[in-house]
Amino acid sequence: MTELRVGLLGLGTIGTGVARILIEQKDLISRRLGKQVRLIAAADRDLGRDRGLDFTGVRLCDDANDIVSADDIDLVVELIGGYEPARTFVAAALANGKHVVTANKALIAKHGEELFPLAASKGLQIGFEAAVGGGIPCMKALREGLAANAIESVYGILNGTCNFILTKMENEGVDYADVLKEAQALGYAEADPTFDVEGIDTAQKLSILAAMAFGSKIRFDEVFTEGISRITATDIQAAHEMGYRIKLLGIAKPHGENGAVDAVEMRVHPTLVPLSSQMAQVSDSYNAVQISGDFVEHTMYFGRGAGERPTASAVVADIMDITSGFPHAITHLAPPMGFVESSRRNIPTMPMADTVCEYFIRLMVKDQPGVIASVTSILADHRISLEALTQKERHKSHNVPIIMLTHETTEGNLQAAISRITGLDAVEEDVLILRKESAVA
Ligand code: HSE
């Protein structure tokens, strides 16, 4: 039986999961493929730790160079994470004629554009399904199942840590800092949670999805990114009373005329979604991606976005895709980014100031006559119309939270109005702005 020989870089949580599937599901995999996938070697700096697996017949080493240069390996799985040395090892593996599968969204978001042509020039494949949405096959759906559609929008809850924190804040009425501490104690959030809670992880994933949706190049550095660290229990409760739930969403939409995509809108921020939407039901650490196409309309993909077993499931599915055509040149798979390399375009990112949204605005103001009149008069100057306005109970500080929902306006116009509102004597603290997406299914 034809055999594809795998070398693993990294035997951490995901690497151990991949090894587990390749060992424990060996028969299932060969029955599905009519070919075998064999784990030949694995590299990790810490080989002493018991991983609860029988590695008999697997060459264990502590130097990744031994794997990327080995003659008896056809496919390298990179599970080191981060930019370097992952990039160097992946480039070396491709240069040495090996297919690559990775779960590394940072690597693809930042260096994918140099790695894809390298792979294509050698007839090799880079699989990265595990990099976005963990175990959810959302990129396979986008690249293959939805290939007949012009994609109209992508919405995603792409970070389980943030979704866990927001869900707990809402269910228990507690503030961000308290939930974060608990999430860290439970091991859900990292000791330095910046990457997750400030939206960077979501932005990396969104930049990959957007490029795959619209045939553009990956522009991670241009994604407008705001995290969840300024959200309070009061904001969550006020949004709920107005019929919305707050989710950290990655949002991508194409802009252009007559079917051409001239600009791509990409933004990550806490977003109000209708309580009745499917997206609002996605709770705890689950992820979900909604992709809409011109023929298919709305589709939605839901599941575990992280963890050993779901992430390893996506990694091994990529290995199996490559194995199915092996040992011939990889011509049976869709191109990694869903469009042939020569047709992918460098489409500009739409400036955030041009984005049109409805807004949730929270102000802390002095409790005195005329404050709301001054605020609404500035909004009127900017032709910003209000959908709702509510005043909450006075805080211990004697300031009063005012919450407003606006109708549509551009981000540039809203920011100009907010900058004037912030300058009012009666406005006490930084104003919080959240954006609303009623089109989420
Ligand atoms: N840190 C990510 C999350 C998982 O919390 O969802 C890996 O992408």
mmCIF file of N, CA and C in Angstrom, residues 81-202:
data_model
loop_
_atom_site.group_PDB
_atom_site.id
_atom_site.type_symbol
_atom_site.label_atom_id
_atom_site.label_comp_id
_atom_site.label_asym_id
_atom_site.label_seq_id
_atom_site.Cartn_x
_atom_site.Cartn_y
_atom_site.Cartn_z
ATOM 1 N N GLY A 81 4.603 26.841 16.444
ATOM 2 C CA GLY A 81 3.862 28.090 16.682
ATOM 3 C C GLY A 81 4.772 29.302 16.571
ATOM 4 N N GLY A 82 4.162 30.498 16.427
ATOM 5 C CA GLY A 82 4.930 31.754 16.357
ATOM 6 C C GLY A 82 5.639 31.919 15.013
ATOM 7 N N TYR A 83 6.380 33.025 14.891
ATOM 8 C CA TYR A 83 7.022 33.358 13.606
ATOM 9 C C TYR A 83 8.320 32.584 13.376
ATOM 10 N N GLU A 84 9.237 32.697 14.322
ATOM 11 C CA GLU A 84 10.515 32.008 14.175
ATOM 12 C C GLU A 84 10.743 31.109 15.384
ATOM 13 N N PRO A 85 11.339 29.951 15.214
ATOM 14 C CA PRO A 85 11.973 29.408 14.010
ATOM 15 C C PRO A 85 11.006 28.691 13.066
ATOM 16 N N ALA A 86 9.669 28.798 13.338
ATOM 17 C CA ALA A 86 8.709 28.056 12.515
ATOM 18 C C ALA A 86 8.888 28.380 11.023
ATOM 19 N N ARG A 87 9.053 29.683 10.712
ATOM 20 C CA ARG A 87 9.158 30.087 9.303
ATOM 21 C C ARG A 87 10.386 29.437 8.643
ATOM 22 N N THR A 88 11.527 29.463 9.359
ATOM 23 C CA THR A 88 12.755 28.903 8.794
ATOM 24 C C THR A 88 12.584 27.407 8.530
ATOM 25 N N PHE A 89 11.972 26.704 9.468
ATOM 26 C CA PHE A 89 11.806 25.254 9.288
ATOM 27 C C PHE A 89 10.823 24.943 8.157
ATOM 28 N N VAL A 90 9.746 25.716 8.063
ATOM 29 C CA VAL A 90 8.765 25.469 6.989
ATOM 30 C C VAL A 90 9.408 25.750 5.632
ATOM 31 N N ALA A 91 10.131 26.863 5.527
ATOM 32 C CA ALA A 91 10.798 27.188 4.246
ATOM 33 C C ALA A 91 11.801 26.097 3.892
ATOM 34 N N ALA A 92 12.530 25.589 4.887
ATOM 35 C CA ALA A 92 13.526 24.541 4.616
ATOM 36 C C ALA A 92 12.828 23.251 4.183
ATOM 37 N N ALA A 93 11.718 22.921 4.833
ATOM 38 C CA ALA A 93 10.993 21.695 4.466
ATOM 39 C C ALA A 93 10.527 21.783 3.009
ATOM 40 N N LEU A 94 9.970 22.946 2.619
ATOM 41 C CA LEU A 94 9.506 23.119 1.234
ATOM 42 C C LEU A 94 10.692 23.049 0.276
ATOM 43 N N ALA A 95 11.775 23.731 0.635
ATOM 44 C CA ALA A 95 12.970 23.725 -0.230
ATOM 45 C C ALA A 95 13.468 22.296 -0.413
ATOM 46 N N ASN A 96 13.284 21.456 0.594
ATOM 47 C CA ASN A 96 13.734 20.056 0.510
ATOM 48 C C ASN A 96 12.672 19.145 -0.102
ATOM 49 N N GLY A 97 11.597 19.737 -0.670
ATOM 50 C CA GLY A 97 10.609 18.939 -1.415
ATOM 51 C C GLY A 97 9.564 18.267 -0.551
ATOM 52 N N LYS A 98 9.326 18.782 0.664
ATOM 53 C CA LYS A 98 8.334 18.150 1.543
ATOM 54 C C LYS A 98 7.064 19.001 1.618
ATOM 55 N N HIS A 99 5.925 18.344 1.598
ATOM 56 C CA HIS A 99 4.675 19.048 1.861
ATOM 57 C C HIS A 99 4.695 19.534 3.305
ATOM 58 N N VAL A 100 3.868 20.546 3.585
ATOM 59 C CA VAL A 100 3.825 21.096 4.942
ATOM 60 C C VAL A 100 2.370 21.186 5.406
ATOM 61 N N VAL A 101 2.134 20.827 6.643
ATOM 62 C CA VAL A 101 0.844 21.086 7.303
ATOM 63 C C VAL A 101 1.162 21.815 8.601
ATOM 64 N N THR A 102 0.414 22.873 8.883
ATOM 65 C CA THR A 102 0.679 23.662 10.078
ATOM 66 C C THR A 102 -0.633 24.109 10.718
ATOM 67 N N ALA A 103 -0.562 24.398 12.025
ATOM 68 C CA ALA A 103 -1.720 24.979 12.730
ATOM 69 C C ALA A 103 -1.419 26.432 13.070
ATOM 70 N N ASN A 104 -0.380 26.987 12.450
ATOM 71 C CA ASN A 104 0.210 28.251 12.895
ATOM 72 C C ASN A 104 -0.389 29.453 12.145
ATOM 73 N N LYS A 105 -1.409 30.091 12.761
ATOM 74 C CA LYS A 105 -2.067 31.221 12.069
ATOM 75 C C LYS A 105 -1.151 32.427 11.969
ATOM 76 N N ALA A 106 -0.273 32.605 12.970
ATOM 77 C CA ALA A 106 0.643 33.747 12.931
ATOM 78 C C ALA A 106 1.560 33.612 11.722
ATOM 79 N N LEU A 107 2.054 32.420 11.508
ATOM 80 C CA LEU A 107 2.966 32.161 10.383
ATOM 81 C C LEU A 107 2.267 32.419 9.047
ATOM 82 N N ILE A 108 1.051 31.896 8.894
ATOM 83 C CA ILE A 108 0.348 32.069 7.620
ATOM 84 C C ILE A 108 -0.045 33.531 7.428
ATOM 85 N N ALA A 109 -0.533 34.186 8.508
ATOM 86 C CA ALA A 109 -0.964 35.587 8.377
ATOM 87 C C ALA A 109 0.208 36.482 7.996
ATOM 88 N N LYS A 110 1.375 36.216 8.548
ATOM 89 C CA LYS A 110 2.500 37.122 8.295
ATOM 90 C C LYS A 110 3.369 36.678 7.122
ATOM 91 N N HIS A 111 3.586 35.362 6.983
ATOM 92 C CA HIS A 111 4.555 34.899 5.975
ATOM 93 C C HIS A 111 3.936 34.008 4.905
ATOM 94 N N GLY A 112 2.607 33.815 4.956
ATOM 95 C CA GLY A 112 1.968 32.960 3.960
ATOM 96 C C GLY A 112 2.305 33.394 2.535
ATOM 97 N N GLU A 113 2.329 34.699 2.308
ATOM 98 C CA GLU A 113 2.532 35.193 0.937
ATOM 99 C C GLU A 113 3.913 34.878 0.375
ATOM 100 N N GLU A 114 4.886 34.593 1.260
ATOM 101 C CA GLU A 114 6.182 34.155 0.717
ATOM 102 C C GLU A 114 6.231 32.624 0.621
ATOM 103 N N LEU A 115 5.445 31.931 1.479
ATOM 104 C CA LEU A 115 5.514 30.466 1.509
ATOM 105 C C LEU A 115 4.665 29.808 0.405
ATOM 106 N N PHE A 116 3.499 30.409 0.061
ATOM 107 C CA PHE A 116 2.635 29.778 -0.955
ATOM 108 C C PHE A 116 3.341 29.670 -2.323
ATOM 109 N N PRO A 117 3.973 30.768 -2.810
ATOM 110 C CA PRO A 117 4.641 30.631 -4.109
ATOM 111 C C PRO A 117 5.781 29.616 -4.075
ATOM 112 N N LEU A 118 6.474 29.565 -2.935
ATOM 113 C CA LEU A 118 7.564 28.592 -2.798
ATOM 114 C C LEU A 118 7.011 27.177 -2.939
ATOM 115 N N ALA A 119 5.884 26.909 -2.269
ATOM 116 C CA ALA A 119 5.266 25.582 -2.351
ATOM 117 C C ALA A 119 4.784 25.316 -3.779
ATOM 118 N N ALA A 120 4.095 26.323 -4.373
ATOM 119 C CA ALA A 120 3.524 26.122 -5.719
ATOM 120 C C ALA A 120 4.631 25.837 -6.732
ATOM 121 N N SER A 121 5.765 26.534 -6.598
ATOM 122 C CA SER A 121 6.849 26.365 -7.572
ATOM 123 C C SER A 121 7.413 24.949 -7.515
ATOM 124 N N LYS A 122 7.182 24.248 -6.424
ATOM 125 C CA LYS A 122 7.727 22.890 -6.304
ATOM 126 C C LYS A 122 6.633 21.826 -6.386
ATOM 127 N N GLY A 123 5.403 22.250 -6.694
ATOM 128 C CA GLY A 123 4.310 21.268 -6.772
ATOM 129 C C GLY A 123 3.952 20.706 -5.405
ATOM 130 N N LEU A 124 4.189 21.497 -4.358
ATOM 131 C CA LEU A 124 3.918 21.027 -2.990
ATOM 132 C C LEU A 124 2.703 21.725 -2.422
ATOM 133 N N GLN A 125 2.169 21.182 -1.356
ATOM 134 C CA GLN A 125 0.975 21.748 -0.734
ATOM 135 C C GLN A 125 1.299 22.232 0.678
ATOM 136 N N ILE A 126 0.662 23.358 1.065
ATOM 137 C CA ILE A 126 0.695 23.781 2.472
ATOM 138 C C ILE A 126 -0.738 23.668 2.989
ATOM 139 N N GLY A 127 -0.935 22.858 4.006
ATOM 140 C CA GLY A 127 -2.262 22.733 4.632
ATOM 141 C C GLY A 127 -2.272 23.511 5.931
ATOM 142 N N PHE A 128 -3.359 24.266 6.175
ATOM 143 C CA PHE A 128 -3.387 25.079 7.406
ATOM 144 C C PHE A 128 -4.804 25.203 7.957
ATOM 145 N N GLU A 129 -5.615 24.163 7.735
ATOM 146 C CA GLU A 129 -6.999 24.213 8.213
ATOM 147 C C GLU A 129 -7.070 24.465 9.718
ATOM 148 N N ALA A 130 -6.129 23.926 10.465
ATOM 149 C CA ALA A 130 -6.177 24.051 11.932
ATOM 150 C C ALA A 130 -5.862 25.466 12.406
ATOM 151 N N ALA A 131 -5.361 26.321 11.487
ATOM 152 C CA ALA A 131 -4.951 27.667 11.907
ATOM 153 C C ALA A 131 -6.136 28.581 12.196
ATOM 154 N N VAL A 132 -7.288 28.293 11.616
ATOM 155 C CA VAL A 132 -8.473 29.145 11.811
ATOM 156 C C VAL A 132 -9.634 28.260 12.240
ATOM 157 N N GLY A 133 -10.203 28.553 13.398
ATOM 158 C CA GLY A 133 -11.371 27.796 13.853
ATOM 159 C C GLY A 133 -11.034 26.392 14.339
ATOM 160 N N GLY A 134 -9.761 26.121 14.644
ATOM 161 C CA GLY A 134 -9.375 24.826 15.229
ATOM 162 C C GLY A 134 -9.939 23.646 14.460
ATOM 163 N N GLY A 135 -10.846 22.911 15.085
ATOM 164 C CA GLY A 135 -11.375 21.702 14.458
ATOM 165 C C GLY A 135 -12.473 21.929 13.441
ATOM 166 N N ILE A 136 -12.905 23.181 13.255
ATOM 167 C CA ILE A 136 -14.015 23.447 12.317
ATOM 168 C C ILE A 136 -13.458 23.544 10.892
ATOM 169 N N PRO A 137 -13.960 22.730 9.958
ATOM 170 C CA PRO A 137 -13.401 22.784 8.594
ATOM 171 C C PRO A 137 -13.953 23.969 7.790
ATOM 172 N N CYS A 138 -13.787 25.175 8.321
ATOM 173 C CA CYS A 138 -14.401 26.343 7.673
ATOM 174 C C CYS A 138 -13.643 26.754 6.407
ATOM 175 N N MET A 139 -12.330 26.566 6.386
ATOM 176 C CA MET A 139 -11.606 26.966 5.168
ATOM 177 C C MET A 139 -11.814 25.952 4.050
ATOM 178 N N LYS A 140 -11.984 24.702 4.417
ATOM 179 C CA LYS A 140 -12.295 23.690 3.390
ATOM 180 C C LYS A 140 -13.660 24.019 2.767
ATOM 181 N N ALA A 141 -14.587 24.443 3.601
ATOM 182 C CA ALA A 141 -15.911 24.826 3.099
ATOM 183 C C ALA A 141 -15.793 26.024 2.166
ATOM 184 N N LEU A 142 -15.023 27.018 2.574
ATOM 185 C CA LEU A 142 -14.879 28.242 1.791
ATOM 186 C C LEU A 142 -14.185 27.965 0.452
ATOM 187 N N ARG A 143 -13.115 27.192 0.537
ATOM 188 C CA ARG A 143 -12.276 26.929 -0.637
ATOM 189 C C ARG A 143 -12.933 25.956 -1.614
ATOM 190 N N GLU A 144 -13.666 24.984 -1.077
ATOM 191 C CA GLU A 144 -14.189 23.913 -1.938
ATOM 192 C C GLU A 144 -15.718 23.947 -2.041
ATOM 193 N N GLY A 145 -16.384 23.807 -0.905
ATOM 194 C CA GLY A 145 -17.850 23.691 -0.948
ATOM 195 C C GLY A 145 -18.534 24.943 -1.468
ATOM 196 N N LEU A 146 -17.922 26.118 -1.227
ATOM 197 C CA LEU A 146 -18.546 27.384 -1.644
ATOM 198 C C LEU A 146 -17.865 27.976 -2.873
ATOM 199 N N ALA A 147 -17.045 27.144 -3.562
ATOM 200 C CA ALA A 147 -16.202 27.678 -4.641
ATOM 201 C C ALA A 147 -17.014 28.327 -5.768
ATOM 202 N N ALA A 148 -18.280 27.972 -5.918
ATOM 203 C CA ALA A 148 -19.083 28.526 -7.013
ATOM 204 C C ALA A 148 -19.622 29.915 -6.707
ATOM 205 N N ASN A 149 -19.384 30.402 -5.507
ATOM 206 C CA ASN A 149 -19.989 31.673 -5.070
ATOM 207 C C ASN A 149 -19.000 32.828 -5.048
ATOM 208 N N ALA A 150 -19.525 34.025 -5.344
ATOM 209 C CA ALA A 150 -18.798 35.238 -4.951
ATOM 210 C C ALA A 150 -19.161 35.438 -3.478
ATOM 211 N N ILE A 151 -18.166 35.563 -2.624
ATOM 212 C CA ILE A 151 -18.445 35.643 -1.183
ATOM 213 C C ILE A 151 -18.845 37.074 -0.831
ATOM 214 N N GLU A 152 -19.925 37.199 -0.076
ATOM 215 C CA GLU A 152 -20.472 38.531 0.241
ATOM 216 C C GLU A 152 -20.107 39.013 1.632
ATOM 217 N N SER A 153 -19.859 38.077 2.548
ATOM 218 C CA SER A 153 -19.427 38.487 3.896
ATOM 219 C C SER A 153 -18.906 37.283 4.659
ATOM 220 N N VAL A 154 -18.024 37.585 5.603
ATOM 221 C CA VAL A 154 -17.521 36.578 6.537
ATOM 222 C C VAL A 154 -17.628 37.188 7.933
ATOM 223 N N TYR A 155 -18.273 36.485 8.841
ATOM 224 C CA TYR A 155 -18.345 36.902 10.246
ATOM 225 C C TYR A 155 -17.831 35.737 11.086
ATOM 226 N N GLY A 156 -16.956 36.016 12.052
ATOM 227 C CA GLY A 156 -16.485 34.891 12.853
ATOM 228 C C GLY A 156 -16.262 35.212 14.314
ATOM 229 N N ILE A 157 -16.694 34.286 15.156
ATOM 230 C CA ILE A 157 -16.216 34.255 16.549
ATOM 231 C C ILE A 157 -15.028 33.314 16.478
ATOM 232 N N LEU A 158 -13.836 33.877 16.507
ATOM 233 C CA LEU A 158 -12.647 33.099 16.171
ATOM 234 C C LEU A 158 -11.708 32.916 17.349
ATOM 235 N N ASN A 159 -12.072 33.451 18.507
ATOM 236 C CA ASN A 159 -11.203 33.303 19.674
ATOM 237 C C ASN A 159 -12.007 32.781 20.862
ATOM 238 N N GLY A 160 -11.682 31.569 21.262
ATOM 239 C CA GLY A 160 -12.425 30.914 22.334
ATOM 240 C C GLY A 160 -12.234 31.585 23.682
ATOM 241 N N THR A 161 -11.041 32.119 23.919
ATOM 242 C CA THR A 161 -10.773 32.772 25.203
ATOM 243 C C THR A 161 -11.714 33.958 25.390
ATOM 244 N N CYS A 162 -11.821 34.797 24.365
ATOM 245 C CA CYS A 162 -12.700 35.976 24.453
ATOM 246 C C CYS A 162 -14.154 35.556 24.593
ATOM 247 N N ASN A 163 -14.541 34.521 23.847
ATOM 248 C CA ASN A 163 -15.953 34.117 23.909
ATOM 249 C C ASN A 163 -16.286 33.554 25.290
ATOM 250 N N PHE A 164 -15.322 32.835 25.865
ATOM 251 C CA PHE A 164 -15.505 32.302 27.220
ATOM 252 C C PHE A 164 -15.670 33.459 28.211
ATOM 253 N N ILE A 165 -14.811 34.466 28.111
ATOM 254 C CA ILE A 165 -14.857 35.603 29.050
ATOM 255 C C ILE A 165 -16.172 36.365 28.902
ATOM 256 N N LEU A 166 -16.569 36.665 27.668
ATOM 257 C CA LEU A 166 -17.807 37.432 27.453
ATOM 258 C C LEU A 166 -19.036 36.643 27.932
ATOM 259 N N THR A 167 -19.022 35.328 27.699
ATOM 260 C CA THR A 167 -20.162 34.502 28.131
ATOM 261 C C THR A 167 -20.284 34.529 29.650
ATOM 262 N N LYS A 168 -19.140 34.388 30.330
ATOM 263 C CA LYS A 168 -19.163 34.363 31.795
ATOM 264 C C LYS A 168 -19.546 35.729 32.364
ATOM 265 N N MET A 169 -19.052 36.802 31.722
ATOM 266 C CA MET A 169 -19.417 38.148 32.188
ATOM 267 C C MET A 169 -20.935 38.321 32.114
ATOM 268 N N GLU A 170 -21.532 37.838 31.027
ATOM 269 C CA GLU A 170 -22.973 38.000 30.871
ATOM 270 C C GLU A 170 -23.752 37.107 31.841
ATOM 271 N N ASN A 171 -23.335 35.840 31.931
ATOM 272 C CA ASN A 171 -24.105 34.899 32.763
ATOM 273 C C ASN A 171 -24.008 35.229 34.242
ATOM 274 N N GLU A 172 -22.839 35.763 34.661
ATOM 275 C CA GLU A 172 -22.636 35.966 36.105
ATOM 276 C C GLU A 172 -22.627 37.440 36.498
ATOM 277 N N GLY A 173 -22.772 38.332 35.535
ATOM 278 C CA GLY A 173 -22.834 39.765 35.830
ATOM 279 C C GLY A 173 -21.551 40.322 36.437
ATOM 280 N N VAL A 174 -20.419 39.679 36.119
ATOM 281 C CA VAL A 174 -19.157 40.131 36.714
ATOM 282 C C VAL A 174 -18.308 40.862 35.685
ATOM 283 N N ASP A 175 -17.323 41.629 36.192
ATOM 284 C CA ASP A 175 -16.516 42.442 35.289
ATOM 285 C C ASP A 175 -15.362 41.644 34.679
ATOM 286 N N TYR A 176 -14.831 42.242 33.626
ATOM 287 C CA TYR A 176 -13.786 41.606 32.808
ATOM 288 C C TYR A 176 -12.614 41.087 33.632
ATOM 289 N N ALA A 177 -12.067 41.946 34.517
ATOM 290 C CA ALA A 177 -10.838 41.577 35.237
ATOM 291 C C ALA A 177 -11.058 40.330 36.095
ATOM 292 N N ASP A 178 -12.230 40.211 36.698
ATOM 293 C CA ASP A 178 -12.494 39.049 37.563
ATOM 294 C C ASP A 178 -12.582 37.759 36.740
ATOM 295 N N VAL A 179 -13.253 37.841 35.608
ATOM 296 C CA VAL A 179 -13.388 36.633 34.768
ATOM 297 C C VAL A 179 -12.039 36.249 34.187
ATOM 298 N N LEU A 180 -11.261 37.260 33.798
ATOM 299 C CA LEU A 180 -9.943 36.958 33.229
ATOM 300 C C LEU A 180 -9.102 36.185 34.241
ATOM 301 N N LYS A 181 -9.133 36.643 35.507
ATOM 302 C CA LYS A 181 -8.357 35.935 36.551
ATOM 303 C C LYS A 181 -8.811 34.480 36.650
ATOM 304 N N GLU A 182 -10.113 34.271 36.610
ATOM 305 C CA GLU A 182 -10.634 32.903 36.718
ATOM 306 C C GLU A 182 -10.229 32.078 35.488
ATOM 307 N N ALA A 183 -10.320 32.699 34.321
ATOM 308 C CA ALA A 183 -9.958 31.987 33.086
ATOM 309 C C ALA A 183 -8.476 31.603 33.116
ATOM 310 N N GLN A 184 -7.650 32.478 33.695
ATOM 311 C CA GLN A 184 -6.226 32.158 33.790
ATOM 312 C C GLN A 184 -6.008 31.004 34.765
ATOM 313 N N ALA A 185 -6.730 31.052 35.890
ATOM 314 C CA ALA A 185 -6.575 29.986 36.893
ATOM 315 C C ALA A 185 -7.003 28.633 36.308
ATOM 316 N N LEU A 186 -8.020 28.639 35.430
ATOM 317 C CA LEU A 186 -8.504 27.391 34.821
ATOM 318 C C LEU A 186 -7.655 26.950 33.631
ATOM 319 N N GLY A 187 -6.707 27.821 33.221
ATOM 320 C CA GLY A 187 -5.855 27.467 32.084
ATOM 321 C C GLY A 187 -6.477 27.811 30.733
ATOM 322 N N TYR A 188 -7.619 28.504 30.715
ATOM 323 C CA TYR A 188 -8.227 28.910 29.429
ATOM 324 C C TYR A 188 -7.481 30.091 28.835
ATOM 325 N N ALA A 189 -7.042 31.006 29.714
ATOM 326 C CA ALA A 189 -6.352 32.201 29.208
ATOM 327 C C ALA A 189 -4.875 32.131 29.593
ATOM 328 N N GLU A 190 -4.038 32.663 28.719
ATOM 329 C CA GLU A 190 -2.588 32.683 28.956
ATOM 330 C C GLU A 190 -2.267 33.660 30.083
ATOM 331 N N ALA A 191 -1.071 33.472 30.698
ATOM 332 C CA ALA A 191 -0.620 34.410 31.736
ATOM 333 C C ALA A 191 -0.561 35.819 31.140
ATOM 334 N N ASP A 192 -0.036 35.951 29.908
ATOM 335 C CA ASP A 192 -0.125 37.230 29.193
ATOM 336 C C ASP A 192 -1.225 37.061 28.133
ATOM 337 N N PRO A 193 -2.423 37.568 28.426
ATOM 338 C CA PRO A 193 -3.559 37.279 27.544
ATOM 339 C C PRO A 193 -3.701 38.257 26.381
ATOM 340 N N THR A 194 -2.748 39.193 26.236
ATOM 341 C CA THR A 194 -2.895 40.288 25.266
ATOM 342 C C THR A 194 -3.295 39.804 23.870
ATOM 343 N N PHE A 195 -2.574 38.797 23.401
ATOM 344 C CA PHE A 195 -2.761 38.299 22.049
ATOM 345 C C PHE A 195 -4.222 37.897 21.790
ATOM 346 N N ASP A 196 -4.832 37.255 22.781
ATOM 347 C CA ASP A 196 -6.225 36.824 22.647
ATOM 348 C C ASP A 196 -7.180 37.990 22.908
ATOM 349 N N VAL A 197 -7.054 38.631 24.093
ATOM 350 C CA VAL A 197 -8.112 39.566 24.506
ATOM 351 C C VAL A 197 -8.070 40.888 23.735
ATOM 352 N N GLU A 198 -6.914 41.239 23.172
ATOM 353 C CA GLU A 198 -6.873 42.487 22.391
ATOM 354 C C GLU A 198 -7.180 42.252 20.911
ATOM 355 N N GLY A 199 -7.575 41.028 20.565
ATOM 356 C CA GLY A 199 -8.103 40.773 19.223
ATOM 357 C C GLY A 199 -7.061 40.411 18.168
ATOM 358 N N ILE A 200 -5.787 40.294 18.577
ATOM 359 C CA ILE A 200 -4.731 40.049 17.570
ATOM 360 C C ILE A 200 -4.883 38.655 16.953
ATOM 361 N N ASP A 201 -5.157 37.671 17.805
ATOM 362 C CA ASP A 201 -5.375 36.302 17.327
ATOM 363 C C ASP A 201 -6.540 36.275 16.317
ATOM 364 N N THR A 202 -7.620 36.969 16.651
ATOM 365 C CA THR A 202 -8.776 37.015 15.734
ATOM 366 C C THR A 202 -8.401 37.717 14.434
#
